[in-house]
PDB file of C-alpha atoms and ligand atoms in Angstrom:
ATOM      1  CA  MET A   1     -22.520 -81.375  53.055  1.00 55.00           C
ATOM      2  CA  ASN A   2     -21.857 -78.506  50.615  1.00 61.00           C
ATOM      3  CA  LYS A   3     -20.558 -75.029  51.445  1.00 60.00           C
ATOM      4  CA  MET A   4     -23.981 -73.365  51.587  1.00 59.00           C
ATOM      5  CA  GLU A   5     -25.181 -75.900  54.122  1.00 59.00           C
ATOM      6  CA  ILE A   6     -22.111 -75.442  56.315  1.00 58.00           C
ATOM      7  CA  GLU A   7     -22.650 -71.674  56.379  1.00 62.00           C
ATOM      8  CA  ARG A   8     -26.158 -72.081  57.721  1.00 78.00           C
ATOM      9  CA  ILE A   9     -24.957 -73.745  60.910  1.00 93.00           C
ATOM     10  CA  THR A  10     -24.671 -71.029  63.539  1.00 96.00           C
ATOM     11  CA  LEU A  11     -21.770 -70.667  65.963  1.00 97.00           C
ATOM     12  CA  PHE A  12     -24.328 -71.382  68.683  1.00 97.00           C
ATOM     13  CA  GLU A  13     -25.023 -74.791  67.139  1.00 97.00           C
ATOM     14  CA  GLN A  14     -21.342 -75.492  66.410  1.00 96.00           C
ATOM     15  CA  MET A  15     -20.513 -74.830  70.057  1.00 96.00           C
ATOM     16  CA  GLY A  16     -23.086 -77.375  71.227  1.00 97.00           C
ATOM     17  CA  GLY A  17     -26.126 -75.180  71.924  1.00 98.00           C
ATOM     18  CA  THR A  18     -27.596 -74.363  75.330  1.00 98.00           C
ATOM     19  CA  PRO A  19     -25.763 -76.945  77.495  1.00 98.00           C
ATOM     20  CA  ALA A  20     -22.391 -75.847  76.087  1.00 97.00           C
ATOM     21  CA  LEU A  21     -23.161 -72.138  76.509  1.00 98.00           C
ATOM     22  CA  HIS A  22     -24.301 -72.778  80.064  1.00 98.00           C
ATOM     23  CA  ASN A  23     -21.053 -74.544  80.894  1.00 98.00           C
ATOM     24  CA  LEU A  24     -18.972 -71.856  79.237  1.00 98.00           C
ATOM     25  CA  VAL A  25     -20.672 -69.078  81.216  1.00 98.00           C
ATOM     26  CA  GLU A  26     -20.285 -70.964  84.532  1.00 98.00           C
ATOM     27  CA  LEU A  27     -16.557 -71.406  84.011  1.00 98.00           C
ATOM     28  CA  PHE A  28     -16.091 -67.909  82.621  1.00 98.00           C
ATOM     29  CA  TYR A  29     -17.461 -66.227  85.771  1.00 98.00           C
ATOM     30  CA  GLN A  30     -15.342 -68.438  88.014  1.00 98.00           C
ATOM     31  CA  HIS A  31     -12.330 -66.964  86.226  1.00 98.00           C
ATOM     32  CA  VAL A  32     -13.761 -63.435  86.327  1.00 98.00           C
ATOM     33  CA  LEU A  33     -14.347 -63.631  90.080  1.00 98.00           C
ATOM     34  CA  ALA A  34     -10.775 -64.853  90.574  1.00 98.00           C
ATOM     35  CA  ASP A  35      -9.333 -62.028  88.483  1.00 98.00           C
ATOM     36  CA  PRO A  36      -7.770 -59.192  90.520  1.00 98.00           C
ATOM     37  CA  ILE A  37      -8.809 -56.386  88.156  1.00 98.00           C
ATOM     38  CA  LEU A  38     -12.261 -57.685  87.208  1.00 98.00           C
ATOM     39  CA  LYS A  39     -13.828 -59.092  90.354  1.00 98.00           C
ATOM     40  CA  SER A  40     -14.443 -55.719  92.060  1.00 97.00           C
ATOM     41  CA  LEU A  41     -16.711 -54.627  89.180  1.00 98.00           C
ATOM     42  CA  PHE A  42     -19.195 -57.453  89.742  1.00 98.00           C
ATOM     43  CA  PRO A  43     -21.896 -57.846  92.404  1.00 97.00           C
ATOM     44  CA  PRO A  44     -21.440 -60.501  95.138  1.00 92.00           C
ATOM     45  CA  ASP A  45     -24.427 -62.398  93.748  1.00 97.00           C
ATOM     46  CA  ILE A  46     -23.183 -63.229  90.269  1.00 98.00           C
ATOM     47  CA  LYS A  47     -26.081 -65.544  89.364  1.00 98.00           C
ATOM     48  CA  PRO A  48     -28.321 -62.889  87.698  1.00 98.00           C
ATOM     49  CA  VAL A  49     -25.353 -61.698  85.603  1.00 98.00           C
ATOM     50  CA  MET A  50     -24.658 -65.282  84.540  1.00 98.00           C
ATOM     51  CA  ILE A  51     -28.246 -65.817  83.451  1.00 98.00           C
ATOM     52  CA  LYS A  52     -28.236 -62.617  81.380  1.00 98.00           C
ATOM     53  CA  GLN A  53     -24.856 -63.445  79.869  1.00 98.00           C
ATOM     54  CA  GLU A  54     -26.078 -66.883  78.802  1.00 98.00           C
ATOM     55  CA  GLN A  55     -29.161 -65.300  77.221  1.00 98.00           C
ATOM     56  CA  PHE A  56     -27.061 -62.661  75.477  1.00 98.00           C
ATOM     57  CA  LEU A  57     -24.356 -64.994  74.161  1.00 98.00           C
ATOM     58  CA  THR A  58     -27.036 -67.374  72.863  1.00 98.00           C
ATOM     59  CA  GLN A  59     -28.316 -64.679  70.522  1.00 98.00           C
ATOM     60  CA  PHE A  60     -24.851 -63.186  69.879  1.00 98.00           C
ATOM     61  CA  PHE A  61     -23.772 -66.534  68.414  1.00 97.00           C
ATOM     62  CA  GLY A  62     -26.883 -66.898  66.281  1.00 97.00           C
ATOM     63  CA  GLY A  63     -29.233 -68.806  68.576  1.00 97.00           C
ATOM     64  CA  PRO A  64     -32.721 -67.674  69.668  1.00 97.00           C
ATOM     65  CA  PRO A  65     -32.995 -63.988  70.773  1.00 98.00           C
ATOM     66  CA  LEU A  66     -33.419 -64.780  74.468  1.00 98.00           C
ATOM     67  CA  TYR A  67     -31.909 -61.543  75.786  1.00 98.00           C
ATOM     68  CA  THR A  68     -33.854 -59.230  73.460  1.00 98.00           C
ATOM     69  CA  ASN A  69     -37.114 -61.057  74.170  1.00 98.00           C
ATOM     70  CA  GLU A  70     -36.731 -60.238  77.845  1.00 98.00           C
ATOM     71  CA  TYR A  71     -34.880 -56.911  77.935  1.00 97.00           C
ATOM     72  CA  GLY A  72     -35.371 -55.300  74.529  1.00 97.00           C
ATOM     73  CA  HIS A  73     -32.508 -54.038  72.372  1.00 96.00           C
ATOM     74  CA  PRO A  74     -29.243 -55.036  74.095  1.00 96.00           C
ATOM     75  CA  ARG A  75     -27.479 -51.598  73.749  1.00 97.00           C
ATOM     76  CA  MET A  76     -24.600 -53.520  75.282  1.00 98.00           C
ATOM     77  CA  ARG A  77     -21.948 -50.798  75.027  1.00 98.00           C
ATOM     78  CA  ALA A  78     -24.303 -48.319  76.717  1.00 98.00           C
ATOM     79  CA  ARG A  79     -25.058 -50.837  79.467  1.00 97.00           C
ATOM     80  CA  HIS A  80     -21.342 -51.024  80.213  1.00 98.00           C
ATOM     81  CA  LEU A  81     -20.786 -47.238  80.417  1.00 98.00           C
ATOM     82  CA  SER A  82     -21.308 -47.144  84.169  1.00 97.00           C
ATOM     83  CA  PHE A  83     -18.300 -49.460  84.608  1.00 98.00           C
ATOM     84  CA  PRO A  84     -14.732 -48.243  84.027  1.00 98.00           C
ATOM     85  CA  ILE A  85     -13.592 -50.519  81.209  1.00 98.00           C
ATOM     86  CA  THR A  86      -9.934 -49.981  80.367  1.00 98.00           C
ATOM     87  CA  ARG A  87      -8.049 -51.833  77.653  1.00 98.00           C
ATOM     88  CA  GLU A  88      -6.352 -53.813  80.399  1.00 98.00           C
ATOM     89  CA  ARG A  89      -9.763 -54.946  81.689  1.00 98.00           C
ATOM     90  CA  ALA A  90     -10.900 -55.910  78.184  1.00 98.00           C
ATOM     91  CA  ASP A  91      -7.705 -58.022  77.899  1.00 98.00           C
ATOM     92  CA  ALA A  92      -8.459 -59.643  81.274  1.00 98.00           C
ATOM     93  CA  TRP A  93     -12.105 -60.325  80.275  1.00 98.00           C
ATOM     94  CA  LEU A  94     -10.918 -61.974  77.060  1.00 98.00           C
ATOM     95  CA  ALA A  95      -8.272 -64.011  78.930  1.00 98.00           C
ATOM     96  CA  CYS A  96     -11.024 -65.384  81.222  1.00 99.00           C
ATOM     97  CA  MET A  97     -13.102 -66.232  78.171  1.00 98.00           C
ATOM     98  CA  HIS A  98     -10.108 -67.862  76.485  1.00 98.00           C
ATOM     99  CA  LYS A  99      -9.598 -70.129  79.504  1.00 98.00           C
ATOM    100  CA  ALA A 100     -13.300 -71.031  79.675  1.00 98.00           C
ATOM    101  CA  LEU A 101     -13.303 -71.829  75.936  1.00 98.00           C
ATOM    102  CA  GLN A 102     -10.269 -74.085  76.322  1.00 98.00           C
ATOM    103  CA  GLU A 103     -12.094 -75.922  79.101  1.00 98.00           C
ATOM    104  CA  THR A 104     -15.307 -76.424  77.136  1.00 97.00           C
ATOM    105  CA  ILE A 105     -14.649 -76.495  73.385  1.00 97.00           C
ATOM    106  CA  GLN A 106     -12.357 -79.017  71.742  1.00 96.00           C
ATOM    107  CA  ASP A 107     -12.184 -77.525  68.254  1.00 97.00           C
ATOM    108  CA  VAL A 108      -9.314 -74.997  68.155  1.00 97.00           C
ATOM    109  CA  SER A 109     -10.481 -73.140  65.043  1.00 97.00           C
ATOM    110  CA  LEU A 110     -13.995 -72.823  66.469  1.00 97.00           C
ATOM    111  CA  ARG A 111     -12.505 -71.401  69.679  1.00 98.00           C
ATOM    112  CA  GLU A 112     -10.494 -68.893  67.672  1.00 97.00           C
ATOM    113  CA  GLU A 113     -13.515 -67.771  65.698  1.00 97.00           C
ATOM    114  CA  ILE A 114     -15.520 -67.232  68.874  1.00 98.00           C
ATOM    115  CA  LEU A 115     -12.705 -65.334  70.555  1.00 98.00           C
ATOM    116  CA  GLU A 116     -12.231 -63.169  67.481  1.00 98.00           C
ATOM    117  CA  ARG A 117     -15.921 -62.151  67.552  1.00 98.00           C
ATOM    118  CA  LEU A 118     -15.775 -61.443  71.281  1.00 98.00           C
ATOM    119  CA  SER A 119     -12.515 -59.463  70.973  1.00 98.00           C
ATOM    120  CA  ILE A 120     -14.084 -56.978  68.581  1.00 98.00           C
ATOM    121  CA  THR A 121     -16.949 -56.487  71.026  1.00 98.00           C
ATOM    122  CA  ALA A 122     -14.794 -56.311  74.161  1.00 98.00           C
ATOM    123  CA  TYR A 123     -12.471 -53.628  72.764  1.00 98.00           C
ATOM    124  CA  PHE A 124     -15.495 -51.694  71.514  1.00 98.00           C
ATOM    125  CA  PHE A 125     -16.688 -51.523  75.164  1.00 98.00           C
ATOM    126  CA  VAL A 126     -13.474 -49.811  76.329  1.00 98.00           C
ATOM    127  CA  ASN A 127     -14.646 -46.488  77.769  1.00 98.00           C
ATOM    128  CA  LYS A 128     -11.754 -45.302  79.949  1.00 97.00           C
ATOM    129  CA  GLU A 129      -8.041 -44.550  79.514  1.00 93.00           C
ATOM    130  CA  GLU A 130      -5.669 -46.681  81.650  1.00 81.00           C
TER     131      GLU A 130
HETATM  132  C1  LIG B   1     -14.524 -55.596  77.967  1.00 67.88           C
HETATM  133  C2  LIG B   1     -14.556 -56.085  79.195  1.00 67.88           C
HETATM  134  C3  LIG B   1     -15.851 -56.243  79.959  1.00 67.88           C
HETATM  135  C4  LIG B   1     -16.041 -55.932  81.255  1.00 67.88           C
HETATM  136  C5  LIG B   1     -14.981 -55.377  82.214  1.00 67.88           C
HETATM  137  C6  LIG B   1     -17.419 -56.212  81.571  1.00 67.88           C
HETATM  138  C7  LIG B   1     -18.016 -55.994  82.792  1.00 67.88           C
HETATM  139  C8  LIG B   1     -19.354 -56.107  83.052  1.00 67.88           C
HETATM  140  C9  LIG B   1     -20.005 -55.677  84.271  1.00 67.88           C
HETATM  141  C10 LIG B   1     -19.297 -55.040  85.460  1.00 67.88           C
HETATM  142  C11 LIG B   1     -21.325 -55.960  84.155  1.00 67.88           C
HETATM  143  C12 LIG B   1     -22.453 -55.622  85.145  1.00 67.88           C
HETATM  144  C13 LIG B   1     -22.615 -56.601  86.232  1.00 67.88           C
HETATM  145  C14 LIG B   1     -23.801 -56.127  87.070  1.00 67.88           C
HETATM  146  O1  LIG B   1     -24.957 -56.372  86.690  1.00 67.88           O
HETATM  147  O2  LIG B   1     -23.569 -55.480  88.101  1.00 67.88           O
HETATM  148  C15 LIG B   1     -21.516 -56.560  82.860  1.00 67.88           C
HETATM  149  C16 LIG B   1     -22.729 -56.994  82.382  1.00 67.88           C
HETATM  150  C17 LIG B   1     -22.885 -57.668  81.198  1.00 67.88           C
HETATM  151  N1  LIG B   1     -21.910 -57.880  80.259  1.00 67.88           N
HETATM  152 FE1  LIG B   1     -20.005 -57.277  80.346  1.00 67.88          FE
HETATM  153  N2  LIG B   1     -18.039 -56.708  80.465  1.00 67.88           N
HETATM  154  C18 LIG B   1     -17.128 -56.747  79.444  1.00 67.88           C
HETATM  155  C19 LIG B   1     -17.344 -57.220  78.177  1.00 67.88           C
HETATM  156  C20 LIG B   1     -18.488 -57.837  77.764  1.00 67.88           C
HETATM  157  C21 LIG B   1     -18.658 -58.475  76.481  1.00 67.88           C
HETATM  158  C22 LIG B   1     -17.585 -58.554  75.398  1.00 67.88           C
HETATM  159  C23 LIG B   1     -19.928 -58.974  76.462  1.00 67.88           C
HETATM  160  C24 LIG B   1     -20.658 -59.736  75.412  1.00 67.88           C
HETATM  161  C25 LIG B   1     -20.159 -60.123  74.261  1.00 67.88           C
HETATM  162  C26 LIG B   1     -20.550 -58.648  77.722  1.00 67.88           C
HETATM  163  C27 LIG B   1     -21.837 -58.978  78.084  1.00 67.88           C
HETATM  164  C28 LIG B   1     -22.467 -58.580  79.234  1.00 67.88           C
HETATM  165  C29 LIG B   1     -23.867 -58.841  79.531  1.00 67.88           C
HETATM  166  C30 LIG B   1     -24.852 -59.580  78.640  1.00 67.88           C
HETATM  167  C31 LIG B   1     -24.123 -58.255  80.754  1.00 67.88           C
HETATM  168  C32 LIG B   1     -25.481 -58.200  81.489  1.00 67.88           C
HETATM  169  C33 LIG B   1     -26.199 -56.947  80.999  1.00 67.88           C
HETATM  170  C34 LIG B   1     -27.479 -56.660  81.749  1.00 67.88           C
HETATM  171  O3  LIG B   1     -27.420 -56.324  82.931  1.00 67.88           O
HETATM  172  O4  LIG B   1     -28.540 -56.748  81.147  1.00 67.88           O
HETATM  173  N3  LIG B   1     -19.654 -57.965  78.485  1.00 67.88           N
HETATM  174  N4  LIG B   1     -20.316 -56.633  82.217  1.00 67.88           N
END
């Protein structure tokens, strides 16, 4: 396989597609709901959030635009403005994601690439001083 062909494989595909994303999201929210500074932000019924997150991450990593098809333009930073997101909370969110990635994806460099992409986004959502 030459370089051009490698570049056409999306992160979504490299991760293992829908079953892998589904697993990742399940584990991620278990960590979120166990986190002392994150859990209070989320509703008791986490299922709808999990479904939306799976749809969003699918398109975020280059898969089909499932979130946009259902909800229109994500405007994801705006959607987070009603929640107080400090830098500390962004760190905690990323730590939960790091754990979930370690539990689901073998390839270390793939994990790092995913986390790097999510870090940029998470810190962009910070909307409140500590
Ligand atoms: C920086 C730390 C973050 C915190 C503290 C946080 C927290 C939250 C909260 C409280 C909700 C709303 C739950 C509800 O419906 O009541 C939410 C929704 C969501 N978050 Fe985050 N989030 C963070 C970062 C991210 C990142 C980096 C992404 C994606 C890359 C993301 C994707 C989503 C999605 C897709 C939803 C559902 C949006 C919808 O309702 O349509 N979040 N988040």
